[in-house]
Short mmCIF file of C-alpha atoms in Angstrom, two decimals:
data_model
loop_
_atom_site.label_atom_id
_atom_site.label_comp_id
_atom_site.label_asym_id
_atom_site.label_seq_id
_atom_site.Cartn_x
_atom_site.Cartn_y
_atom_site.Cartn_z
CA MET A 26 0.00 0.00 0.00
CA ILE A 27 2.81 2.43 0.87
CA ALA A 28 4.57 1.78 -2.44
CA ALA A 29 1.33 2.37 -4.37
CA MET A 30 0.68 5.54 -2.41
CA LEU A 31 4.16 6.97 -3.07
CA LEU A 32 4.06 6.03 -6.76
CA SER A 33 0.60 7.55 -7.20
CA PHE A 34 1.62 10.70 -5.36
CA GLY A 35 4.61 11.20 -7.63
CA VAL A 36 2.79 10.48 -10.89
CA ILE A 37 -0.26 12.62 -10.15
CA PHE A 38 1.79 15.49 -8.73
CA VAL A 39 3.79 15.58 -11.96
CA ALA A 40 0.65 15.23 -14.08
CA GLU A 41 -0.98 18.19 -12.35
CA LEU A 42 1.93 20.58 -12.98
CA GLY A 43 0.77 23.03 -15.63
CA ASP A 44 -2.64 21.34 -15.90
CA LYS A 45 -5.78 23.40 -16.44
CA SER A 46 -7.10 22.65 -12.95
CA GLN A 47 -3.87 24.06 -11.52
CA LEU A 48 -4.45 27.20 -13.58
CA MET A 49 -7.99 27.35 -12.19
CA ALA A 50 -6.64 27.00 -8.64
CA MET A 51 -4.30 29.91 -9.25
CA THR A 52 -7.16 32.01 -10.66
CA TYR A 53 -9.43 31.25 -7.71
CA ALA A 54 -6.65 32.11 -5.25
CA LEU A 55 -6.59 35.65 -6.64
CA ARG A 56 -10.26 36.15 -5.73
CA TYR A 57 -11.17 33.97 -2.75
CA ARG A 58 -9.71 32.82 0.55
CA TRP A 59 -7.01 30.24 -0.08
CA TRP A 60 -8.24 27.76 2.52
CA VAL A 61 -11.76 27.69 1.04
CA VAL A 62 -10.32 27.01 -2.41
CA LEU A 63 -8.03 24.28 -1.08
CA LEU A 64 -10.85 22.54 0.82
CA ALA A 65 -13.07 22.62 -2.26
CA ILE A 66 -10.29 21.17 -4.41
CA THR A 67 -9.69 18.41 -1.85
CA ALA A 68 -13.38 17.44 -1.84
CA ALA A 69 -13.61 17.41 -5.64
CA THR A 70 -10.36 15.47 -6.01
CA THR A 71 -11.38 12.85 -3.45
CA ALA A 72 -14.63 12.22 -5.32
CA VAL A 73 -13.12 12.09 -8.81
CA HIS A 74 -10.28 9.80 -7.80
CA ALA A 75 -12.65 7.50 -5.92
CA VAL A 76 -14.53 6.97 -9.18
CA SER A 77 -11.24 6.53 -11.07
CA VAL A 78 -9.91 3.95 -8.63
CA PHE A 79 -13.20 2.02 -8.69
CA PHE A 80 -13.16 1.60 -12.45
CA GLY A 81 -9.41 1.03 -12.65
CA HIS A 82 -9.37 -1.59 -9.90
CA PHE A 83 -12.10 -3.75 -11.38
CA LEU A 84 -10.71 -3.32 -14.89
CA GLY A 85 -7.30 -4.46 -13.72
CA MET A 86 -8.72 -7.61 -12.11
CA SER A 87 -9.71 -8.98 -15.54
CA ILE A 88 -6.48 -8.13 -17.45
CA PRO A 89 -3.06 -9.84 -17.00
CA SER A 90 -0.52 -7.74 -15.10
CA ASP A 91 2.06 -7.79 -17.92
CA THR A 92 -0.53 -6.50 -20.38
CA MET A 93 -1.57 -3.78 -17.95
CA SER A 94 2.07 -2.72 -17.50
CA ILE A 95 2.45 -2.38 -21.26
CA LEU A 96 -0.79 -0.43 -21.60
CA ALA A 97 0.15 1.76 -18.64
CA GLY A 98 3.58 2.45 -20.17
CA LEU A 99 2.02 3.51 -23.48
CA ALA A 100 -0.46 5.65 -21.55
CA MET A 101 2.42 7.39 -19.74
CA LEU A 102 3.98 8.24 -23.10
CA VAL A 103 0.68 9.81 -24.14
CA PHE A 104 0.55 11.77 -20.87
CA GLY A 105 4.07 13.03 -21.52
CA LEU A 106 3.13 14.26 -24.98
CA TRP A 107 -0.07 15.76 -23.57
CA THR A 108 1.97 17.64 -20.99
CA ILE A 109 4.37 19.03 -23.62
CA ARG A 110 1.42 20.19 -25.70
CA GLY A 111 0.31 22.32 -22.76
CA ASP A 112 -3.05 22.98 -21.14
CA HIS A 113 -5.10 26.17 -21.20
CA LEU A 114 -8.46 27.20 -19.84
CA ASP A 115 -11.19 27.44 -22.44
CA ASP A 116 -13.76 30.25 -22.32
CA ALA A 117 -16.25 28.29 -20.20
CA GLU A 118 -13.63 27.21 -17.65
CA ALA A 119 -12.18 30.71 -17.45
CA ALA A 120 -15.68 32.10 -16.86
CA ARG A 121 -16.29 29.61 -14.04
CA ALA A 122 -12.96 30.56 -12.46
CA GLU A 123 -13.84 34.26 -12.50
CA ARG A 124 -17.49 34.04 -11.52
CA VAL A 125 -18.51 35.00 -8.00
CA GLY A 126 -21.20 32.61 -6.78
CA ALA A 127 -23.41 32.50 -3.70
CA SER A 128 -21.31 29.67 -2.30
CA VAL A 129 -17.61 29.84 -3.12
CA PHE A 130 -16.97 26.34 -1.80
CA LEU A 131 -19.64 24.70 -3.97
CA ALA A 132 -18.69 26.75 -7.01
CA VAL A 133 -15.02 25.82 -6.78
CA MET A 134 -15.73 22.18 -5.99
CA SER A 135 -18.15 21.71 -8.88
CA SER A 136 -15.87 23.43 -11.40
CA PHE A 137 -12.91 21.30 -10.37
CA PHE A 138 -14.98 18.13 -10.49
CA LEU A 139 -16.11 18.93 -14.04
CA ALA A 140 -12.61 19.98 -15.12
CA GLU A 141 -11.09 16.70 -13.95
CA LEU A 142 -13.55 14.42 -15.75
CA GLY A 143 -11.60 12.86 -18.60
CA ASP A 144 -8.46 14.84 -17.75
CA LYS A 145 -5.03 13.19 -17.81
CA THR A 146 -4.85 13.07 -14.00
CA MET A 147 -8.07 11.04 -13.90
CA LEU A 148 -6.81 8.73 -16.66
CA ALA A 149 -3.47 8.36 -14.88
CA THR A 150 -5.27 7.40 -11.65
CA ILE A 151 -7.31 4.78 -13.49
CA THR A 152 -4.12 3.41 -15.05
CA LEU A 153 -2.31 3.19 -11.71
CA SER A 154 -5.19 1.50 -9.91
CA THR A 155 -5.38 -1.34 -12.43
CA ASN A 156 -2.12 -2.85 -11.18
CA ASN A 157 -1.57 -1.39 -7.69
CA ASP A 158 -3.24 -1.35 -4.31
CA TRP A 159 -6.46 0.63 -4.85
CA LEU A 160 -6.46 2.31 -1.42
CA GLY A 161 -2.86 3.42 -1.77
CA VAL A 162 -3.56 4.80 -5.24
CA TRP A 163 -6.63 6.66 -4.01
CA ILE A 164 -4.81 8.26 -1.08
CA GLY A 165 -1.59 8.97 -2.99
CA SER A 166 -3.26 10.39 -6.09
CA THR A 167 -5.54 12.62 -4.03
CA ILE A 168 -2.69 13.98 -1.93
CA GLY A 169 -0.53 14.44 -5.02
CA MET A 170 -3.11 16.51 -6.83
CA VAL A 171 -4.01 18.58 -3.78
CA ALA A 172 -0.30 19.26 -3.15
CA ALA A 173 0.22 20.44 -6.73
CA ASP A 174 -2.84 22.66 -6.61
CA ALA A 175 -1.78 24.00 -3.20
CA LEU A 176 1.48 25.05 -4.84
CA ALA A 177 -0.51 26.89 -7.51
CA ILE A 178 -2.68 28.54 -4.86
CA ALA A 179 0.40 29.73 -2.96
CA VAL A 180 1.94 31.19 -6.10
CA GLY A 181 -1.35 32.76 -7.14
CA ALA A 182 -1.93 34.28 -3.73
CA LEU A 183 1.63 35.57 -3.24
CA LEU A 184 2.76 36.47 -6.73
CA GLY A 185 -0.46 36.88 -8.69
CA LYS A 186 0.87 35.31 -11.86
CA HIS A 187 1.22 31.89 -13.54
CA LEU A 188 4.09 29.51 -13.06
CA PRO A 189 6.51 29.28 -16.03
CA GLU A 190 4.36 26.73 -17.84
CA ARG A 191 6.69 25.68 -20.65
CA THR A 192 9.63 24.90 -18.36
CA ILE A 193 7.43 22.97 -15.93
CA ALA A 194 5.74 21.11 -18.79
CA ARG A 195 9.08 19.92 -20.17
CA ALA A 196 10.26 18.69 -16.78
CA ALA A 197 6.96 16.93 -16.10
CA ALA A 198 6.96 15.33 -19.57
CA THR A 199 10.48 13.98 -18.97
CA LEU A 200 9.31 12.29 -15.78
CA PHE A 201 6.29 10.84 -17.60
CA PHE A 202 8.52 9.39 -20.31
CA GLY A 203 10.68 7.89 -17.57
CA PHE A 204 7.65 6.28 -15.90
CA GLY A 205 6.51 5.01 -19.31
CA ALA A 206 9.88 3.44 -20.13
CA TRP A 207 10.00 1.72 -16.74
CA LEU A 208 6.50 0.29 -17.11
CA LEU A 209 7.19 -0.91 -20.66
CA TRP A 210 10.39 -2.59 -19.51
CA THR A 211 8.48 -4.33 -16.71
CA GLY A 212 5.69 -5.49 -19.01
CA LEU A 213 7.98 -6.69 -21.81
CA ALA A 214 10.39 -8.62 -19.58
CA GLY A 215 10.04 -12.24 -20.68
CA ALA A 216 7.43 -11.39 -23.33
CA GLU A 217 7.37 -13.07 -26.75
CA ALA A 218 9.08 -11.42 -29.71
CA VAL A 219 5.76 -10.60 -31.37
CA THR A 220 4.58 -8.72 -28.27
CA VAL A 221 7.86 -6.81 -27.99
CA ILE A 222 7.81 -5.77 -31.66
CA ALA A 223 4.14 -4.75 -31.52
CA THR A 224 4.63 -2.73 -28.33
CA LEU A 225 7.74 -0.93 -29.55
CA SER A 226 6.03 -0.19 -32.87
CA ALA A 227 3.06 1.29 -31.03
CA ALA A 228 5.38 3.41 -28.89
CA VAL A 229 7.21 4.73 -31.95
CA VAL A 230 3.94 5.56 -33.69
CA LEU A 231 2.57 7.33 -30.60
CA LEU A 232 5.72 9.39 -30.15
CA GLY A 233 5.98 10.17 -33.86
CA VAL A 234 2.37 11.23 -34.32
CA GLY A 235 2.34 13.14 -31.05
CA THR A 236 5.54 15.00 -31.86
CA ALA A 237 4.28 15.92 -35.34
CA TYR A 238 1.01 17.18 -33.85
CA ILE A 239 2.82 19.31 -31.25
CA ILE A 240 5.13 20.79 -33.90
CA ARG A 241 2.11 21.63 -36.03
CA LEU A 242 0.42 23.40 -33.11
CA ARG A 243 3.58 25.37 -32.29
CA ARG A 244 3.94 26.49 -35.90
CA ALA A 245 0.30 27.54 -35.99
CA ASP A 246 0.83 29.58 -32.82
CA ASP A 247 3.92 31.22 -34.31
CA VAL A 248 1.99 32.17 -37.45
CA GLN A 249 -0.98 33.49 -35.48
CA GLN A 250 1.02 35.44 -32.89
CA PRO A 251 2.06 38.39 -35.13
CA HIS A 252 -1.60 38.97 -36.03
CA ASP A 253 -2.48 39.22 -32.35
CA GLU A 254 -0.08 42.15 -31.77
CA PRO A 255 -1.56 45.66 -31.88
CA VAL A 256 -0.94 47.70 -34.99
CA ARG A 257 1.27 50.73 -34.35
CA ASN A 258 0.99 53.94 -36.35
#
């Protein structure tokens, strides 16, 4: 249980760095009391990760551990690429973060719950719980996410500006790729040649397609950026 808790803490803490919910936490910290925001985030995170662990645990019971290690390793590669791509608040999420409601606690909790549904931290929690102690994953993943968001709240409250997202994203992605390589090595140890070739081919395709997609997005941003600058007379 302790090993699962520490692993989950590390993975989810890294996954949350630069994530949109961390940006929301920073935005809320500029408007509301930090302890209310942190309590709301803790409640939302506990609920979301309970659902994630439930599905991941029962999914993992029906799939061989080696297969789950391979799938988890490929998933970590995807999370690494996702992290490099970056995360931003869309208009609806930004509006929720700036809106003053009758109950700050309920407003923050509901927005975080909705933001985390289908997010990479939820998917990472599901992945971890398929092959690790479910209670340790639940506790570790919850603490990891709350710790990362608490860091964002502290920065938002004290400095009033975002963390350097690109630098953090690169460091987090490197750790994800490391987790992915370790899981793939564990799953492929003693596997048949066909499984090894298929897995490595899938990893190459994922990394290739993901890298091409990220480069395309960066080029599009570079082309669009000059048009966003004000015209000077």
